[in-house]
PDB file of C-alpha atoms and ligand atoms in Angstrom:
ATOM      1  CA  MET H   1       3.566 -23.242 -16.061  1.00  0.00           C
ATOM      2  CA  ASN H   2       0.785 -23.413 -13.447  1.00  0.00           C
ATOM      3  CA  LYS H   3      -1.406 -20.372 -12.567  1.00  0.00           C
ATOM      4  CA  PHE H   4       0.185 -19.829  -9.309  1.00  0.00           C
ATOM      5  CA  ILE H   5       3.778 -19.599 -10.661  1.00  0.00           C
ATOM      6  CA  LEU H   6       2.671 -17.363 -13.420  1.00  0.00           C
ATOM      7  CA  PHE H   7       0.915 -14.868 -11.090  1.00  0.00           C
ATOM      8  CA  PHE H   8       3.999 -14.981  -8.847  1.00  0.00           C
ATOM      9  CA  PHE H   9       6.317 -14.283 -11.694  1.00  0.00           C
ATOM     10  CA  ILE H  10       4.168 -11.281 -12.961  1.00  0.00           C
ATOM     11  CA  GLN H  11       4.107  -9.821  -9.220  1.00  0.00           C
ATOM     12  CA  ILE H  12       7.836  -9.938  -8.976  1.00  0.00           C
ATOM     13  CA  ILE H  13       8.441  -8.224 -12.297  1.00  0.00           C
ATOM     14  CA  SER H  14       5.989  -5.295 -11.348  1.00  0.00           C
ATOM     15  CA  ILE H  15       7.508  -5.000  -7.783  1.00  0.00           C
ATOM     16  CA  PHE H  16      10.942  -4.751  -9.412  1.00  0.00           C
ATOM     17  CA  SER H  17       9.882  -2.242 -11.971  1.00  0.00           C
ATOM     18  CA  LEU H  18       8.445   0.065  -9.126  1.00  0.00           C
ATOM     19  CA  PHE H  19      11.348   0.101  -6.684  1.00  0.00           C
ATOM     20  CA  SER H  20      13.991   0.773  -9.406  1.00  0.00           C
ATOM     21  CA  ASN H  21      12.510   4.305  -9.548  1.00  0.00           C
ATOM     22  CA  PRO H  22      15.231   6.673  -8.132  1.00  0.00           C
ATOM     23  CA  ILE H  23      12.887   9.342  -6.808  1.00  0.00           C
ATOM     24  CA  LEU H  24      10.883   6.894  -4.818  1.00  0.00           C
ATOM     25  CA  GLU H  25      14.182   5.364  -3.574  1.00  0.00           C
ATOM     26  CA  SER H  26      15.467   8.892  -2.411  1.00  0.00           C
ATOM     27  CA  LEU H  27      12.347   9.034  -0.233  1.00  0.00           C
ATOM     28  CA  VAL H  28      12.872   5.618   1.220  1.00  0.00           C
ATOM     29  CA  TYR H  29      16.394   6.744   2.012  1.00  0.00           C
ATOM     30  CA  LYS H  30      14.886   9.732   3.979  1.00  0.00           C
ATOM     31  CA  ILE H  31      12.496   7.594   5.975  1.00  0.00           C
ATOM     32  CA  ARG H  32      15.267   5.109   6.948  1.00  0.00           C
ATOM     33  CA  ASP H  33      17.433   8.097   8.241  1.00  0.00           C
ATOM     34  CA  PRO H  34      17.164   7.998  12.125  1.00  0.00           C
ATOM     35  CA  ASN H  35      17.625  11.869  12.076  1.00  0.00           C
ATOM     36  CA  THR H  36      14.353  12.322  10.062  1.00  0.00           C
ATOM     37  CA  ASP H  37      11.908  13.854  12.507  1.00  0.00           C
ATOM     38  CA  LYS H  38       8.294  12.790  12.915  1.00  0.00           C
ATOM     39  CA  LYS H  39       6.912  15.580  10.891  1.00  0.00           C
ATOM     40  CA  GLU H  40       9.321  14.998   8.023  1.00  0.00           C
ATOM     41  CA  PHE H  41       8.742  11.243   8.334  1.00  0.00           C
ATOM     42  CA  ARG H  42       5.041  11.740   7.785  1.00  0.00           C
ATOM     43  CA  GLU H  43       5.582  14.024   4.887  1.00  0.00           C
ATOM     44  CA  TYR H  44       7.936  11.689   3.162  1.00  0.00           C
ATOM     45  CA  LEU H  45       5.510   8.868   3.605  1.00  0.00           C
ATOM     46  CA  GLU H  46       2.639  11.027   2.262  1.00  0.00           C
ATOM     47  CA  LYS H  47       4.839  11.673  -0.985  1.00  0.00           C
ATOM     48  CA  ILE H  48       5.651   8.011  -1.273  1.00  0.00           C
ATOM     49  CA  GLY H  49       1.869   7.161  -1.116  1.00  0.00           C
ATOM     50  CA  GLU H  50       1.331   9.899  -3.950  1.00  0.00           C
ATOM     51  CA  TYR H  51       4.090   8.452  -6.176  1.00  0.00           C
ATOM     52  CA  ILE H  52       2.939   4.910  -5.776  1.00  0.00           C
ATOM     53  CA  ALA H  53      -0.711   5.802  -6.374  1.00  0.00           C
ATOM     54  CA  LEU H  54       0.290   7.455  -9.752  1.00  0.00           C
ATOM     55  CA  ASP H  55       1.888   4.026 -10.743  1.00  0.00           C
ATOM     56  CA  ILE H  56      -1.206   2.220  -9.501  1.00  0.00           C
ATOM     57  CA  ALA H  57      -3.395   4.463 -11.760  1.00  0.00           C
ATOM     58  CA  LYS H  58      -1.569   3.118 -14.856  1.00  0.00           C
ATOM     59  CA  ASP H  59      -2.876  -0.405 -14.018  1.00  0.00           C
ATOM     60  CA  LEU H  60      -6.590   0.544 -13.375  1.00  0.00           C
ATOM     61  CA  LYS H  61      -9.496   0.394 -15.851  1.00  0.00           C
ATOM     62  CA  THR H  62      -9.971   3.580 -17.691  1.00  0.00           C
ATOM     63  CA  LYS H  63     -12.694   5.092 -19.972  1.00  0.00           C
ATOM     64  CA  LYS H  64     -12.344   7.489 -22.825  1.00  0.00           C
ATOM     65  CA  GLN H  65     -13.917  10.816 -22.220  1.00  0.00           C
ATOM     66  CA  ASN H  66     -14.276  13.938 -24.516  1.00  0.00           C
ATOM     67  CA  ILE H  67     -13.933  17.488 -23.479  1.00  0.00           C
ATOM     68  CA  GLN H  68     -14.666  20.397 -25.768  1.00  0.00           C
ATOM     69  CA  THR H  69     -11.975  23.099 -25.187  1.00  0.00           C
ATOM     70  CA  VAL H  70     -12.416  26.929 -25.557  1.00  0.00           C
ATOM     71  CA  MET H  71     -10.930  26.209 -29.118  1.00  0.00           C
ATOM     72  CA  GLN H  72     -14.337  24.479 -29.859  1.00  0.00           C
ATOM     73  CA  VAL H  73     -12.302  21.247 -30.496  1.00  0.00           C
ATOM     74  CA  ASP H  74     -12.726  18.020 -28.638  1.00  0.00           C
ATOM     75  CA  ALA H  75      -9.869  16.544 -26.762  1.00  0.00           C
ATOM     76  CA  GLU H  76     -10.097  12.799 -25.674  1.00  0.00           C
ATOM     77  CA  HIS H  77      -8.634  11.518 -22.434  1.00  0.00           C
ATOM     78  CA  ASN H  78      -8.264   8.314 -20.446  1.00  0.00           C
ATOM     79  CA  ILE H  79     -10.087   8.671 -17.155  1.00  0.00           C
ATOM     80  CA  VAL H  80      -9.848   6.119 -14.278  1.00  0.00           C
ATOM     81  CA  ASP H  81     -13.158   4.201 -14.205  1.00  0.00           C
ATOM     82  CA  GLU H  82     -13.179   2.327 -11.039  1.00  0.00           C
ATOM     83  CA  ASN H  83     -15.039   2.537  -7.751  1.00  0.00           C
ATOM     84  CA  ILE H  84     -12.138   2.726  -5.304  1.00  0.00           C
ATOM     85  CA  VAL H  85     -12.232   2.185  -1.575  1.00  0.00           C
ATOM     86  CA  LEU H  86      -8.987   3.251   0.139  1.00  0.00           C
ATOM     87  CA  VAL H  87      -8.244   1.470   3.368  1.00  0.00           C
ATOM     88  CA  THR H  88      -5.599   1.831   6.067  1.00  0.00           C
ATOM     89  CA  ILE H  89      -4.465   0.187   9.223  1.00  0.00           C
ATOM     90  CA  LEU H  90      -3.805   2.532  12.134  1.00  0.00           C
ATOM     91  CA  ARG H  91      -1.403   3.984  13.184  1.00  0.00           C
ATOM     92  CA  ALA H  92       1.471   3.959  10.799  1.00  0.00           C
ATOM     93  CA  GLY H  93      -0.546   3.473   7.688  1.00  0.00           C
ATOM     94  CA  LEU H  94      -2.252   6.849   7.977  1.00  0.00           C
ATOM     95  CA  PRO H  95       0.305   9.155   6.276  1.00  0.00           C
ATOM     96  CA  LEU H  96       0.813   6.712   3.373  1.00  0.00           C
ATOM     97  CA  PHE H  97      -3.060   6.487   3.039  1.00  0.00           C
ATOM     98  CA  ASN H  98      -3.210  10.359   3.011  1.00  0.00           C
ATOM     99  CA  GLY H  99      -0.786  10.457   0.018  1.00  0.00           C
ATOM    100  CA  VAL H 100      -2.756   7.803  -1.846  1.00  0.00           C
ATOM    101  CA  PHE H 101      -6.011   9.697  -0.974  1.00  0.00           C
ATOM    102  CA  LYS H 102      -4.601  12.965  -2.756  1.00  0.00           C
ATOM    103  CA  VAL H 103      -4.431  11.002  -6.042  1.00  0.00           C
ATOM    104  CA  PHE H 104      -7.768   9.304  -5.659  1.00  0.00           C
ATOM    105  CA  PRO H 105      -9.735  12.201  -3.744  1.00  0.00           C
ATOM    106  CA  GLU H 106     -13.048  10.741  -4.928  1.00  0.00           C
ATOM    107  CA  SER H 107     -12.484   7.343  -3.189  1.00  0.00           C
ATOM    108  CA  GLU H 108     -14.589   5.952  -0.238  1.00  0.00           C
ATOM    109  CA  ALA H 109     -12.430   5.252   2.761  1.00  0.00           C
ATOM    110  CA  GLY H 110     -12.140   2.466   5.195  1.00  0.00           C
ATOM    111  CA  PHE H 111     -10.227   1.922   8.562  1.00  0.00           C
ATOM    112  CA  PHE H 112      -8.843  -0.820  10.586  1.00  0.00           C
ATOM    113  CA  ALA H 113      -7.234  -0.410  14.060  1.00  0.00           C
ATOM    114  CA  MET H 114      -4.735  -3.165  14.839  1.00  0.00           C
ATOM    115  CA  GLN H 115      -1.867  -3.804  17.070  1.00  0.00           C
ATOM    116  CA  ARG H 116       0.740  -6.438  16.715  1.00  0.00           C
ATOM    117  CA  ASN H 117       1.450  -8.489  19.847  1.00  0.00           C
ATOM    118  CA  GLU H 118       5.236  -7.973  20.226  1.00  0.00           C
ATOM    119  CA  LYS H 119       5.747 -11.655  21.455  1.00  0.00           C
ATOM    120  CA  THR H 120       3.231 -13.665  19.073  1.00  0.00           C
ATOM    121  CA  LEU H 121       3.455 -11.108  16.163  1.00  0.00           C
ATOM    122  CA  LYS H 122      -0.194 -11.712  15.750  1.00  0.00           C
ATOM    123  CA  ALA H 123      -2.386  -8.605  15.282  1.00  0.00           C
ATOM    124  CA  SER H 124      -5.577  -7.986  17.325  1.00  0.00           C
ATOM    125  CA  VAL H 125      -8.198  -6.309  15.235  1.00  0.00           C
ATOM    126  CA  ASP H 126      -9.844  -3.788  17.532  1.00  0.00           C
ATOM    127  CA  TYR H 127     -11.933  -1.710  15.157  1.00  0.00           C
ATOM    128  CA  VAL H 128     -13.298  -2.050  11.596  1.00  0.00           C
ATOM    129  CA  ALA H 129     -15.125   0.692   9.659  1.00  0.00           C
ATOM    130  CA  LEU H 130     -15.622  -0.279   5.952  1.00  0.00           C
ATOM    131  CA  PRO H 131     -18.194   0.919   3.406  1.00  0.00           C
ATOM    132  CA  PRO H 132     -19.961  -1.666   1.102  1.00  0.00           C
ATOM    133  CA  LEU H 133     -17.064  -3.226  -0.943  1.00  0.00           C
ATOM    134  CA  GLU H 134     -19.092  -5.558  -3.451  1.00  0.00           C
ATOM    135  CA  GLY H 135     -17.531  -5.054  -6.980  1.00  0.00           C
ATOM    136  CA  LYS H 136     -15.135  -2.282  -5.847  1.00  0.00           C
ATOM    137  CA  THR H 137     -11.295  -2.008  -6.077  1.00  0.00           C
ATOM    138  CA  VAL H 138      -9.930  -1.838  -2.640  1.00  0.00           C
ATOM    139  CA  ILE H 139      -6.374  -0.294  -2.019  1.00  0.00           C
ATOM    140  CA  ILE H 140      -4.908  -0.996   1.290  1.00  0.00           C
ATOM    141  CA  ALA H 141      -2.225   1.313   2.361  1.00  0.00           C
ATOM    142  CA  ASP H 142       0.073   0.320   5.462  1.00  0.00           C
ATOM    143  CA  THR H 143       3.507   1.635   5.845  1.00  0.00           C
ATOM    144  CA  MET H 144       5.222  -1.713   6.786  1.00  0.00           C
ATOM    145  CA  LEU H 145       4.499  -5.140   5.458  1.00  0.00           C
ATOM    146  CA  ALA H 146       6.587  -7.257   7.745  1.00  0.00           C
ATOM    147  CA  THR H 147       5.244 -10.831   8.395  1.00  0.00           C
ATOM    148  CA  GLY H 148       2.165  -9.717   6.442  1.00  0.00           C
ATOM    149  CA  GLY H 149      -0.055 -10.697   9.244  1.00  0.00           C
ATOM    150  CA  SER H 150      -1.690  -7.499   9.765  1.00  0.00           C
ATOM    151  CA  MET H 151      -2.584  -7.200   5.903  1.00  0.00           C
ATOM    152  CA  LEU H 152      -3.713 -10.695   5.810  1.00  0.00           C
ATOM    153  CA  ASP H 153      -6.141 -10.075   8.723  1.00  0.00           C
ATOM    154  CA  ALA H 154      -7.565  -6.995   6.772  1.00  0.00           C
ATOM    155  CA  ILE H 155      -7.545  -8.916   3.494  1.00  0.00           C
ATOM    156  CA  LYS H 156      -9.558 -11.850   4.900  1.00  0.00           C
ATOM    157  CA  ILE H 157     -12.213  -9.437   6.267  1.00  0.00           C
ATOM    158  CA  ILE H 158     -12.282  -7.524   3.132  1.00  0.00           C
ATOM    159  CA  GLU H 159     -12.495 -10.657   0.819  1.00  0.00           C
ATOM    160  CA  LYS H 160     -15.773 -11.718   2.558  1.00  0.00           C
ATOM    161  CA  ARG H 161     -17.409  -8.589   1.170  1.00  0.00           C
ATOM    162  CA  ASN H 162     -16.718  -9.549  -2.362  1.00  0.00           C
ATOM    163  CA  PRO H 163     -14.583  -6.687  -3.802  1.00  0.00           C
ATOM    164  CA  LYS H 164     -13.565  -6.729  -7.438  1.00  0.00           C
ATOM    165  CA  ASN H 165      -9.933  -6.787  -6.548  1.00  0.00           C
ATOM    166  CA  ILE H 166      -7.372  -5.895  -3.694  1.00  0.00           C
ATOM    167  CA  ILE H 167      -4.201  -3.845  -4.171  1.00  0.00           C
ATOM    168  CA  LEU H 168      -1.689  -3.357  -1.343  1.00  0.00           C
ATOM    169  CA  VAL H 169       0.605  -0.325  -0.902  1.00  0.00           C
ATOM    170  CA  SER H 170       3.511  -0.205   1.494  1.00  0.00           C
ATOM    171  CA  ALA H 171       6.635   1.956   2.096  1.00  0.00           C
ATOM    172  CA  ILE H 172       8.808  -1.065   3.030  1.00  0.00           C
ATOM    173  CA  ALA H 173       7.929  -4.656   2.626  1.00  0.00           C
ATOM    174  CA  ALA H 174       9.864  -7.720   3.720  1.00  0.00           C
ATOM    175  CA  GLN H 175      10.177 -10.417   1.137  1.00  0.00           C
ATOM    176  CA  GLU H 176       8.493 -12.861   3.630  1.00  0.00           C
ATOM    177  CA  GLY H 177       5.509 -10.781   4.028  1.00  0.00           C
ATOM    178  CA  ILE H 178       5.123 -10.508   0.290  1.00  0.00           C
ATOM    179  CA  ASP H 179       5.481 -14.302  -0.124  1.00  0.00           C
ATOM    180  CA  ASN H 180       2.828 -14.864   2.635  1.00  0.00           C
ATOM    181  CA  ILE H 181       0.335 -12.594   0.936  1.00  0.00           C
ATOM    182  CA  LEU H 182       1.067 -14.054  -2.461  1.00  0.00           C
ATOM    183  CA  LYS H 183       0.560 -17.608  -1.010  1.00  0.00           C
ATOM    184  CA  HIS H 184      -2.879 -16.638   0.304  1.00  0.00           C
ATOM    185  CA  ASP H 185      -3.847 -15.062  -2.962  1.00  0.00           C
ATOM    186  CA  PRO H 186      -1.404 -14.765  -5.928  1.00  0.00           C
ATOM    187  CA  SER H 187      -3.860 -12.399  -7.733  1.00  0.00           C
ATOM    188  CA  ILE H 188      -3.336  -9.541  -5.187  1.00  0.00           C
ATOM    189  CA  LYS H 189      -1.158  -6.734  -6.575  1.00  0.00           C
ATOM    190  CA  ILE H 190       1.547  -5.408  -4.088  1.00  0.00           C
ATOM    191  CA  TYR H 191       3.186  -2.076  -4.643  1.00  0.00           C
ATOM    192  CA  PRO H 192       5.999  -1.491  -2.156  1.00  0.00           C
ATOM    193  CA  ALA H 193       8.332   1.561  -2.385  1.00  0.00           C
ATOM    194  CA  TYR H 194      11.023  -0.826  -1.469  1.00  0.00           C
ATOM    195  CA  VAL H 195      11.621  -4.472  -0.637  1.00  0.00           C
ATOM    196  CA  ASP H 196      13.970  -5.574   2.193  1.00  0.00           C
ATOM    197  CA  PRO H 197      15.429  -9.048   2.649  1.00  0.00           C
ATOM    198  CA  ILE H 198      15.239  -9.897   6.275  1.00  0.00           C
ATOM    199  CA  LEU H 199      12.797 -10.073   9.312  1.00  0.00           C
ATOM    200  CA  ASN H 200      14.714 -10.205  12.441  1.00  0.00           C
ATOM    201  CA  GLU H 201      13.705 -12.619  15.486  1.00  0.00           C
ATOM    202  CA  VAL H 202      11.279 -10.041  16.842  1.00  0.00           C
ATOM    203  CA  GLY H 203       9.494  -9.416  13.552  1.00  0.00           C
ATOM    204  CA  TYR H 204      11.216  -6.216  12.540  1.00  0.00           C
ATOM    205  CA  ILE H 205      12.277  -5.492   8.959  1.00  0.00           C
ATOM    206  CA  VAL H 206      16.012  -5.300   8.472  1.00  0.00           C
ATOM    207  CA  PRO H 207      17.440  -2.875   7.459  1.00  0.00           C
ATOM    208  CA  GLY H 208      14.019  -1.391   7.700  1.00  0.00           C
ATOM    209  CA  LEU H 209      13.397   1.818   9.530  1.00  0.00           C
ATOM    210  CA  GLY H 210      12.352   0.857  13.087  1.00  0.00           C
ATOM    211  CA  ASP H 211       8.861   1.278  14.520  1.00  0.00           C
ATOM    212  CA  ALA H 212       6.945   3.128  11.898  1.00  0.00           C
ATOM    213  CA  GLY H 213       4.000   4.030  14.178  1.00  0.00           C
ATOM    214  CA  ASP H 214       6.579   5.568  16.698  1.00  0.00           C
ATOM    215  CA  ARG H 215       8.496   7.261  13.915  1.00  0.00           C
ATOM    216  CA  CYS H 216       5.302   8.869  12.830  1.00  0.00           C
ATOM    217  CA  TYR H 217       3.585   9.745  16.184  1.00  0.00           C
ATOM    218  CA  GLY H 218       5.943   9.080  18.894  1.00  0.00           C
ATOM    219  CA  ILE H 219       6.373   6.209  21.402  1.00  0.00           C
ATOM    220  CA  LYS H 220       2.932   4.707  22.485  1.00  0.00           C
TER     221      LYS H 220
HETATM  222  C1  PRP V   1       3.110  -2.154  12.392  1.00  0.00           C
HETATM  223  C2  PRP V   1       2.737  -1.670  10.875  1.00  0.00           C
HETATM  224  C3  PRP V   1       1.881  -2.625  10.342  1.00  0.00           C
HETATM  225  C4  PRP V   1       2.307  -3.911  10.971  1.00  0.00           C
HETATM  226  C5  PRP V   1       3.168  -4.633  10.140  1.00  0.00           C
HETATM  227  O1  PRP V   1       1.882  -1.812  12.980  1.00  0.00           O
HETATM  228  O2  PRP V   1       2.233  -0.293  10.804  1.00  0.00           O
HETATM  229  O3  PRP V   1       0.502  -2.429  10.555  1.00  0.00           O
HETATM  230  O4  PRP V   1       3.063  -3.528  12.137  1.00  0.00           O
HETATM  231  O5  PRP V   1       3.565  -5.939  10.712  1.00  0.00           O
HETATM  232  P1  PRP V   1       3.218  -7.354  10.271  1.00  0.00           P
HETATM  233  O6  PRP V   1       3.281  -7.354   8.631  1.00  0.00           O
HETATM  234  O7  PRP V   1       4.076  -8.292  10.929  1.00  0.00           O
HETATM  235  O8  PRP V   1       1.704  -7.632  10.643  1.00  0.00           O
HETATM  236  P2  PRP V   1       2.001  -1.968  14.666  1.00  0.00           P
HETATM  237  O9  PRP V   1       1.135  -3.116  15.010  1.00  0.00           O
HETATM  238  O10 PRP V   1       3.322  -1.858  15.189  1.00  0.00           O
HETATM  239  O11 PRP V   1       1.089  -0.658  15.164  1.00  0.00           O
HETATM  240  P3  PRP V   1       1.418   0.813  15.057  1.00  0.00           P
HETATM  241  O12 PRP V   1       1.137   1.204  13.386  1.00  0.00           O
HETATM  242  O13 PRP V   1       0.309   1.602  15.800  1.00  0.00           O
HETATM  243  O14 PRP V   1       2.686   1.105  15.443  1.00  0.00           O
HETATM  244  N1  URA V   2       6.180  -2.779  12.198  1.00  0.00           N
HETATM  245  C1  URA V   2       7.086  -1.791  12.118  1.00  0.00           C
HETATM  246  O1  URA V   2       6.703  -0.604  12.430  1.00  0.00           O
HETATM  247  N2  URA V   2       8.319  -2.004  11.741  1.00  0.00           N
HETATM  248  C2  URA V   2       8.824  -3.107  11.389  1.00  0.00           C
HETATM  249  O2  URA V   2      10.005  -3.261  11.026  1.00  0.00           O
HETATM  250  C3  URA V   2       7.862  -4.329  11.386  1.00  0.00           C
HETATM  251  C4  URA V   2       6.625  -4.001  11.729  1.00  0.00           C
END
């Protein structure tokens, strides 16, 4: 089995194990509901970010740390031992990012402003604000992973700055977008809350939830 197929296989297994969580699925159900208002929509996304971040933490490097309790006895615990940079893509990524940030509050943060052209489906990168990334674990949170074009633009900029690894978080990912990311780099770990099968002819995820930026903040 070549390296690419092996990585691909491991990715599919971890993606399936994540979205078989019924608590996460109940939150995905809520954000799909057209009656969920903007405030609730952002709150559910934040919760999704928190729960996925807890799952990511299980895969991060840890170190053993002792603490002496008031009972004068040592307790040993595994503490995350990574320099994390948490990155998001405006607008729709922001609530998801806030949820992940709650779990990794010591992280540095980075931001991209991008907008997908509705006809070409290519994103224009309008703003990049990143701390030094060399040797760090970069977690990119964006609510929708559709064609994967926006994430790939961010990944290509981030890769040039030599991070240790790149992890992606999304609420809903299209299978096509996942495939495009893994084709670019099969070592990237993707944590979607749910994977949908179809992208329609205008690049929207089906069944999806509509325009995530608009659902968070209103029509632009
Ligand atoms: C949405 C979404 C992702 C992107 C995903 O952003 O938030 O960033 O589309 O699509 P892709 O995988 O095909 O690139 P959009 O450009 O609509 O901007 P918004 O977040 O401001 O609404
Ligand atoms: N961006 C969204 O907000 N929704 C989609 O379905 C695809 C891209």
